[in-house]
Structures are given as C-alpha cells and as structure tokens.
Amino acid sequence: QSAAKVPIMITFNVVDRDGDHNDVKPQACIFKVGDDCRQDVLALQVISLLRDIFQAVGLNLYLFPYGVLPTGAERGIIEVVPNTRSRSQMGETTDGGLYEIFQQDYGPVGSTTFETARENFLISSAGYAVASLLLQPKDRHNGNLLFDDVGRLVHIDFGFILETSPGGNMRFESAHFKLSHEMTQLLDPSGVMKSKTWHQFVSLCVKGYLAARRYMDGIISTVQMMLDSGLPCFSRGDPIGNLRKRFHPEMSEREAAHFMIHVCTDAYNKWTTAGYDLIQYLQQGIEK
C-alpha cells in the first residue's frame, strides 16, 4: 500500500525574490520514493485549469493545485499545503465531528467567525465536487482530506484517478465525490436538504459544472496528452471516453444542471462513503 512507503519532509527557508529580499518564509516539501508522481501532476493540471476557469467566469469556488515535481522514475517532490491539518489529524486531538470541531476552532454557530469558516468550507467543497466528478479520485480517506486554518477543504494524493481505485475496483467509493455525514452537518444543518447553505452548495456545484462543460475540449486534451505515458489511470477501460461522458455533451444546459443536482443528492450520505472510511480505520488506523 502507498501509505507504507515512508516519505521524508524537509522545511526550507525561501526568499521572496519578487518582493523584499528580507522576506523569508518556511516552505515544507515532501520527498517521495516509490510512487509515480506524474499522475498527481496530471490531476493537479486539471484542477489548476478548473481553478482558472472558475476565476475567468467569476465563480467563487476554491481549489488549491499544490506543486508536484517528478524527479525520476517513481520519485518526486511535493509541496506541503501550508497551514493545514488532515481530517485524521484533527480527530487525534478533538472529539466529535466537523460541526463540533468548527465550533471549537471558530466559535459558536451563528457567529461571524463560524459562518465565515462554514462559507469557506462550502466554496471549497463545491470546487472539489466538480473536480472529483471529472477526475474520479479514489482513496478519499481522512488522511487525504486537509483543512486549512480558515476552514477550506483541500484534496491531496491522486494516486487513484479516472478508471483506477484501491483493491482492484471494488466500487466502495461509488459516489462521484466524497460527502460524508459530518460534511453534510456543516453544509445542511436541516438534515433534509432544505437549508440555505445546502442550496448554496448545490447551486455552486451546478454553476461550476456548467462552466467546466464550456471548456470540455481543453480539459479532455490536457488528459489525453498523457494517454501514452503508461500511467496506471490509463491502464484499463476507456478513461478518455468516460471522461467525455461525464461532461454529458449531448445534454442541454438545463439537463446538465439537473444531472449535477442528482450527483449532489446521490453523494449525500452515500452509505459506501462511510463504509470506506470504516475500512480505512480498521486497516490503517486512519480516523473516520
């Protein structure tokens, strides 16, 4: 398992050459051996492209395409996302789910700080929902979900994308994106998909998906350029054809919007999401 390949983290002091040369800030990097980092690069290129698309059309959706530099066969350098903790690390120091953790970190529900953090979680969750629908990243356990210090979600580790998943495609992660029960508690306090924040989330997902569809050919071309690379994500099935199908080019905008609404409701408390988290906890001790 990839988790058994122990990486090394080193923190550098980096000088800002564009500004004040006295401005030195720490930058941590992970040196990894035994994984083909080119697949992460591919996923992050698509995520970077989506971020640019969202910005170009004026959508307030958050994505963080961190840096990855392959340095040889099955080795590379990975930027550590600053000011973040994984969900599993949060569980080591705090009891309760995200709803309770956000109250502990940002204040009571309804306070400006809590609602700002909830909004940050919402816009980042929607951004990664669109990216996840297209890229189909798997192995979305709580060690691969980061939260920054203002409440934004960041996905890391794209060792399984498109047609591949851990365990020989056993379909444990059948939802198009991860939306666990504790996530829905933040996004939908009503618990029945009636909250203002839930409707905001779905609306942003729909707008992000429709924006991505307009740039479908560019996104597909970005992935297609790596088709002959020998990456695992191209080793089975029809990854390019299935990626195109997820854009549903045959649909009108109204039909595509309804499709994305269905994707969101399908992901809501999908039982396989909780099941996969439980398997990870039992196998590797990764907190649910």
One Martini backbone bead per residue (centre of mass of N, CA, C, O) as a GRO file, in nm:
protein
  288
    1GLN     BB    1   0.099   0.034   0.017
    2SER     BB    2   0.143   0.373  -0.003
    3ALA     BB    3   0.152   0.428   0.313
    4ALA     BB    4   0.430   0.250   0.347
    5LYS     BB    5   0.577   0.483   0.201
    6VAL     BB    6   0.823   0.664   0.333
    7PRO     BB    7   0.848   0.989   0.371
    8ILE     BB    8   1.017   1.312   0.340
    9MET     BB    9   1.038   1.605   0.544
   10ILE     BB   10   1.127   1.943   0.436
   11THR     BB   11   1.234   2.265   0.552
   12PHE     BB   12   1.243   2.575   0.396
   13ASN     BB   13   1.402   2.884   0.333
   14VAL     BB   14   1.231   3.139   0.156
   15VAL     BB   15   1.295   3.377  -0.089
   16ASP     BB   16   1.156   3.678  -0.201
   17ARG     BB   17   1.235   3.798  -0.520
   18ASP     BB   18   0.995   4.006  -0.586
   19GLY     BB   19   1.046   4.144  -0.323
   20ASP     BB   20   1.156   4.130  -0.023
   21HIS     BB   21   1.462   3.987   0.059
   22ASN     BB   22   1.371   3.965   0.374
   23ASP     BB   23   1.147   3.766   0.282
   24VAL     BB   24   1.110   3.486   0.489
   25LYS     BB   25   0.981   3.154   0.429
   26PRO     BB   26   0.841   2.863   0.496
   27GLN     BB   27   0.891   2.540   0.307
   28ALA     BB   28   0.737   2.245   0.268
   29CYS     BB   29   0.860   1.914   0.170
   30ILE     BB   30   0.810   1.611  -0.011
   31PHE     BB   31   0.997   1.311  -0.031
   32LYS     BB   32   0.933   1.066  -0.284
   33VAL     BB   33   0.925   0.700  -0.292
   34GLY     BB   34   0.733   0.469  -0.508
   35ASP     BB   35   0.587   0.698  -0.677
   36ASP     BB   36   0.398   0.824  -0.944
   37CYS     BB   37   0.380   1.172  -0.983
   38ARG     BB   38   0.243   1.218  -1.265
   39GLN     BB   39  -0.051   1.180  -1.176
   40ASP     BB   40  -0.066   1.426  -0.996
   41VAL     BB   41   0.000   1.629  -1.215
   42LEU     BB   42  -0.247   1.576  -1.387
   43ALA     BB   43  -0.464   1.644  -1.177
   44LEU     BB   44  -0.349   1.937  -1.114
   45GLN     BB   45  -0.390   2.050  -1.397
   46VAL     BB   46  -0.696   2.030  -1.392
   47ILE     BB   47  -0.740   2.194  -1.134
   48SER     BB   48  -0.605   2.451  -1.245
   49LEU     BB   49  -0.798   2.486  -1.483
   50LEU     BB   50  -1.055   2.513  -1.313
   51ARG     BB   51  -0.970   2.759  -1.154
   52ASP     BB   52  -0.945   2.944  -1.405
   53ILE     BB   53  -1.236   2.916  -1.495
   54PHE     BB   54  -1.377   3.024  -1.243
   55GLN     BB   55  -1.237   3.301  -1.252
   56ALA     BB   56  -1.327   3.389  -1.543
   57VAL     BB   57  -1.654   3.363  -1.455
   58GLY     BB   58  -1.687   3.448  -1.137
   59LEU     BB   59  -1.638   3.207  -0.939
   60ASN     BB   60  -1.671   3.107  -0.589
   61LEU     BB   61  -1.417   2.882  -0.611
   62TYR     BB   62  -1.209   2.638  -0.442
   63LEU     BB   63  -0.861   2.572  -0.527
   64PHE     BB   64  -0.547   2.366  -0.463
   65PRO     BB   65  -0.267   2.349  -0.674
   66TYR     BB   66  -0.020   2.193  -0.587
   67GLY     BB   67   0.310   2.108  -0.595
   68VAL     BB   68   0.472   1.890  -0.847
   69LEU     BB   69   0.801   1.709  -0.885
   70PRO     BB   70   0.939   1.509  -1.093
   71THR     BB   71   1.276   1.330  -1.062
   72GLY     BB   72   1.180   1.033  -1.145
   73ALA     BB   73   1.143   0.715  -1.101
   74GLU     BB   74   0.934   0.706  -0.850
   75ARG     BB   75   0.979   1.029  -0.795
   76GLY     BB   76   0.945   1.326  -0.569
   77ILE     BB   77   0.815   1.661  -0.519
   78ILE     BB   78   0.605   1.796  -0.251
   79GLU     BB   79   0.392   2.023  -0.160
   80VAL     BB   80   0.302   2.168   0.132
   81VAL     BB   81   0.017   2.257   0.261
   82PRO     BB   82  -0.050   2.533   0.415
   83ASN     BB   83  -0.215   2.549   0.706
   84THR     BB   84  -0.268   2.228   0.772
   85ARG     BB   85  -0.501   1.954   0.833
   86SER     BB   86  -0.600   1.657   0.873
   87ARG     BB   87  -0.874   1.486   0.960
   88SER     BB   88  -0.718   1.277   1.129
   89GLN     BB   89  -0.564   1.483   1.306
   90MET     BB   90  -0.815   1.615   1.430
   91GLY     BB   91  -0.910   1.341   1.573
   92GLU     BB   92  -0.662   1.328   1.782
   93THR     BB   93  -0.759   1.619   1.944
   94THR     BB   94  -1.077   1.579   1.870
   95ASP     BB   95  -1.394   1.555   1.944
   96GLY     BB   96  -1.593   1.483   1.701
   97GLY     BB   97  -1.700   1.656   1.443
   98LEU     BB   98  -1.691   1.917   1.232
   99TYR     BB   99  -1.904   2.082   1.380
  100GLU     BB  100  -1.745   2.083   1.651
  101ILE     BB  101  -1.469   2.182   1.548
  102PHE     BB  102  -1.566   2.456   1.436
  103GLN     BB  103  -1.662   2.563   1.711
  104GLN     BB  104  -1.387   2.546   1.852
  105ASP     BB  105  -1.225   2.724   1.630
  106TYR     BB  106  -1.478   2.963   1.550
  107GLY     BB  107  -1.725   2.922   1.719
  108PRO     BB  108  -2.038   2.978   1.728
  109VAL     BB  109  -2.320   2.942   1.591
  110GLY     BB  110  -2.357   3.254   1.402
  111SER     BB  111  -2.096   3.352   1.396
  112THR     BB  112  -1.876   3.508   1.199
  113THR     BB  113  -1.647   3.295   1.210
  114PHE     BB  114  -1.814   3.043   1.152
  115GLU     BB  115  -1.957   3.135   0.885
  116THR     BB  116  -1.696   3.180   0.731
  117ALA     BB  117  -1.594   2.887   0.751
  118ARG     BB  118  -1.839   2.759   0.617
  119GLU     BB  119  -1.806   2.909   0.348
  120ASN     BB  120  -1.524   2.794   0.286
  121PHE     BB  121  -1.617   2.501   0.280
  122LEU     BB  122  -1.827   2.530   0.055
  123ILE     BB  123  -1.646   2.641  -0.185
  124SER     BB  124  -1.449   2.396  -0.173
  125SER     BB  125  -1.644   2.159  -0.199
  126ALA     BB  126  -1.755   2.245  -0.476
  127GLY     BB  127  -1.490   2.243  -0.632
  128TYR     BB  128  -1.424   1.934  -0.566
  129ALA     BB  129  -1.679   1.814  -0.686
  130VAL     BB  130  -1.617   1.878  -0.981
  131ALA     BB  131  -1.334   1.750  -0.993
  132SER     BB  132  -1.430   1.462  -0.903
  133LEU     BB  133  -1.624   1.399  -1.129
  134LEU     BB  134  -1.399   1.405  -1.352
  135LEU     BB  135  -1.148   1.239  -1.204
  136GLN     BB  136  -1.214   1.017  -0.991
  137PRO     BB  137  -1.109   1.008  -0.703
  138LYS     BB  138  -0.953   0.794  -0.480
  139ASP     BB  139  -0.882   0.740  -0.157
  140ARG     BB  140  -1.090   0.928   0.046
  141HIS     BB  141  -0.957   0.960   0.308
  142ASN     BB  142  -0.870   1.147   0.602
  143GLY     BB  143  -0.562   1.178   0.499
  144ASN     BB  144  -0.670   1.330   0.207
  145LEU     BB  145  -0.800   1.556   0.399
  146LEU     BB  146  -0.786   1.902   0.416
  147PHE     BB  147  -0.753   2.181   0.656
  148ASP     BB  148  -0.751   2.499   0.697
  149ASP     BB  149  -0.746   2.795   0.903
  150VAL     BB  150  -1.044   2.879   0.738
  151GLY     BB  151  -1.201   2.589   0.637
  152ARG     BB  152  -1.067   2.467   0.394
  153LEU     BB  153  -1.071   2.235   0.141
  154VAL     BB  154  -0.818   1.972   0.061
  155HIS     BB  155  -0.698   1.773  -0.186
  156ILE     BB  156  -0.496   1.474  -0.183
  157ASP     BB  157  -0.373   1.235  -0.352
  158PHE     BB  158  -0.356   1.094  -0.698
  159GLY     BB  159  -0.323   0.760  -0.730
  160PHE     BB  160  -0.651   0.754  -0.791
  161ILE     BB  161  -0.783   0.773  -1.118
  162LEU     BB  162  -1.053   0.733  -1.301
  163GLU     BB  163  -1.021   0.376  -1.345
  164THR     BB  164  -0.897   0.374  -1.053
  165SER     BB  165  -0.864   0.161  -0.752
  166PRO     BB  166  -0.861   0.022  -0.470
  167GLY     BB  167  -0.885  -0.325  -0.477
  168GLY     BB  168  -0.983  -0.364  -0.778
  169ASN     BB  169  -1.255  -0.219  -0.810
  170MET     BB  170  -1.493  -0.242  -0.558
  171ARG     BB  171  -1.684   0.021  -0.524
  172PHE     BB  172  -1.685   0.186  -0.250
  173GLU     BB  173  -1.655   0.466  -0.424
  174SER     BB  174  -1.949   0.555  -0.584
  175ALA     BB  175  -1.935   0.833  -0.552
  176HIS     BB  176  -1.837   1.124  -0.716
  177PHE     BB  177  -1.818   1.239  -0.416
  178LYS     BB  178  -1.726   1.342  -0.105
  179LEU     BB  179  -2.012   1.317   0.144
  180SER     BB  180  -2.031   1.315   0.450
  181HIS     BB  181  -2.205   1.346   0.732
  182GLU     BB  182  -2.024   1.576   0.856
  183MET     BB  183  -2.051   1.757   0.605
  184THR     BB  184  -2.364   1.789   0.605
  185GLN     BB  185  -2.381   1.936   0.879
  186LEU     BB  186  -2.255   2.197   0.756
  187LEU     BB  187  -2.429   2.225   0.482
  188ASP     BB  188  -2.702   2.078   0.644
  189PRO     BB  189  -2.869   2.144   0.927
  190SER     BB  190  -3.151   2.008   0.861
  191GLY     BB  191  -3.103   1.704   0.716
  192VAL     BB  192  -3.310   1.758   0.430
  193MET     BB  193  -3.221   1.956   0.200
  194LYS     BB  194  -3.325   2.281   0.312
  195SER     BB  195  -3.093   2.458   0.327
  196LYS     BB  196  -2.929   2.734   0.231
  197THR     BB  197  -2.643   2.604   0.215
  198TRP     BB  198  -2.721   2.368   0.032
  199HIS     BB  199  -2.820   2.539  -0.206
  200GLN     BB  200  -2.552   2.679  -0.247
  201PHE     BB  201  -2.384   2.432  -0.308
  202VAL     BB  202  -2.543   2.326  -0.552
  203SER     BB  203  -2.525   2.583  -0.721
  204LEU     BB  204  -2.213   2.580  -0.745
  205CYS     BB  205  -2.187   2.306  -0.876
  206VAL     BB  206  -2.349   2.374  -1.128
  207LYS     BB  207  -2.184   2.619  -1.224
  208GLY     BB  208  -1.913   2.468  -1.241
  209TYR     BB  209  -2.001   2.250  -1.444
  210LEU     BB  210  -2.094   2.440  -1.673
  211ALA     BB  211  -1.820   2.577  -1.707
  212ALA     BB  212  -1.655   2.320  -1.776
  213ARG     BB  213  -1.814   2.238  -2.035
  214ARG     BB  214  -1.705   2.482  -2.211
  215TYR     BB  215  -1.398   2.329  -2.161
  216MET     BB  216  -1.384   2.030  -2.246
  217ASP     BB  217  -1.162   2.002  -2.467
  218GLY     BB  218  -0.924   2.109  -2.293
  219ILE     BB  219  -0.941   1.898  -2.068
  220ILE     BB  220  -0.916   1.645  -2.241
  221SER     BB  221  -0.643   1.720  -2.374
  222THR     BB  222  -0.477   1.720  -2.113
  223VAL     BB  223  -0.519   1.413  -2.066
  224GLN     BB  224  -0.446   1.293  -2.354
  225MET     BB  225  -0.135   1.361  -2.353
  226MET     BB  226  -0.098   1.097  -2.136
  227LEU     BB  227  -0.190   0.823  -2.271
  228ASP     BB  228   0.130   0.713  -2.341
  229SER     BB  229   0.271   0.696  -2.035
  230GLY     BB  230   0.171   0.442  -1.840
  231LEU     BB  231  -0.041   0.514  -1.656
  232PRO     BB  232  -0.271   0.366  -1.450
  233CYS     BB  233  -0.528   0.544  -1.544
  234PHE     BB  234  -0.483   0.394  -1.854
  235SER     BB  235  -0.503   0.059  -1.805
  236ARG     BB  236  -0.825   0.086  -1.821
  237GLY     BB  237  -1.060   0.103  -2.023
  238ASP     BB  238  -1.216   0.443  -2.101
  239PRO     BB  239  -1.108   0.733  -1.990
  240ILE     BB  240  -1.182   0.940  -2.215
  241GLY     BB  241  -1.472   0.855  -2.274
  242ASN     BB  242  -1.572   0.885  -1.975
  243LEU     BB  243  -1.504   1.179  -1.942
  244ARG     BB  244  -1.691   1.280  -2.163
  245LYS     BB  245  -1.954   1.166  -2.037
  246ARG     BB  246  -1.940   1.353  -1.773
  247PHE     BB  247  -2.021   1.610  -1.954
  248HIS     BB  248  -2.264   1.574  -2.136
  249PRO     BB  249  -2.287   1.692  -2.449
  250GLU     BB  250  -2.598   1.606  -2.514
  251MET     BB  251  -2.679   1.822  -2.320
  252SER     BB  252  -2.833   2.058  -2.188
  253GLU     BB  253  -2.809   2.287  -1.947
  254ARG     BB  254  -3.056   2.192  -1.792
  255GLU     BB  255  -2.980   1.891  -1.788
  256ALA     BB  256  -2.701   1.931  -1.652
  257ALA     BB  257  -2.810   2.055  -1.393
  258HIS     BB  258  -2.978   1.808  -1.307
  259PHE     BB  259  -2.744   1.615  -1.293
  260MET     BB  260  -2.586   1.765  -1.065
  261ILE     BB  261  -2.804   1.745  -0.856
  262HIS     BB  262  -2.801   1.436  -0.848
  263VAL     BB  263  -2.507   1.405  -0.757
  264CYS     BB  264  -2.549   1.545  -0.482
  265THR     BB  265  -2.779   1.361  -0.368
  266ASP     BB  266  -2.618   1.096  -0.398
  267ALA     BB  267  -2.376   1.184  -0.201
  268TYR     BB  268  -2.570   1.198   0.025
  269ASN     BB  269  -2.498   0.973   0.248
  270LYS     BB  270  -2.334   0.758   0.131
  271TRP     BB  271  -2.268   0.445   0.243
  272THR     BB  272  -1.983   0.391   0.110
  273THR     BB  273  -1.829   0.619   0.250
  274ALA     BB  274  -1.846   0.507   0.539
  275GLY     BB  275  -1.727   0.228   0.468
  276TYR     BB  276  -1.444   0.325   0.380
  277ASP     BB  277  -1.363   0.461   0.644
  278LEU     BB  278  -1.378   0.202   0.813
  279ILE     BB  279  -1.166   0.040   0.662
  280GLN     BB  280  -0.931   0.238   0.715
  281TYR     BB  281  -0.942   0.219   1.022
  282LEU     BB  282  -0.891  -0.091   1.044
  283GLN     BB  283  -0.624  -0.107   0.863
  284GLN     BB  284  -0.467   0.202   0.941
  285GLY     BB  285  -0.586   0.410   1.158
  286ILE     BB  286  -0.782   0.602   1.013
  287GLU     BB  287  -0.972   0.841   1.082
  288LYS     BB  288  -1.320   0.910   1.043
   0.00000   0.00000   0.00000
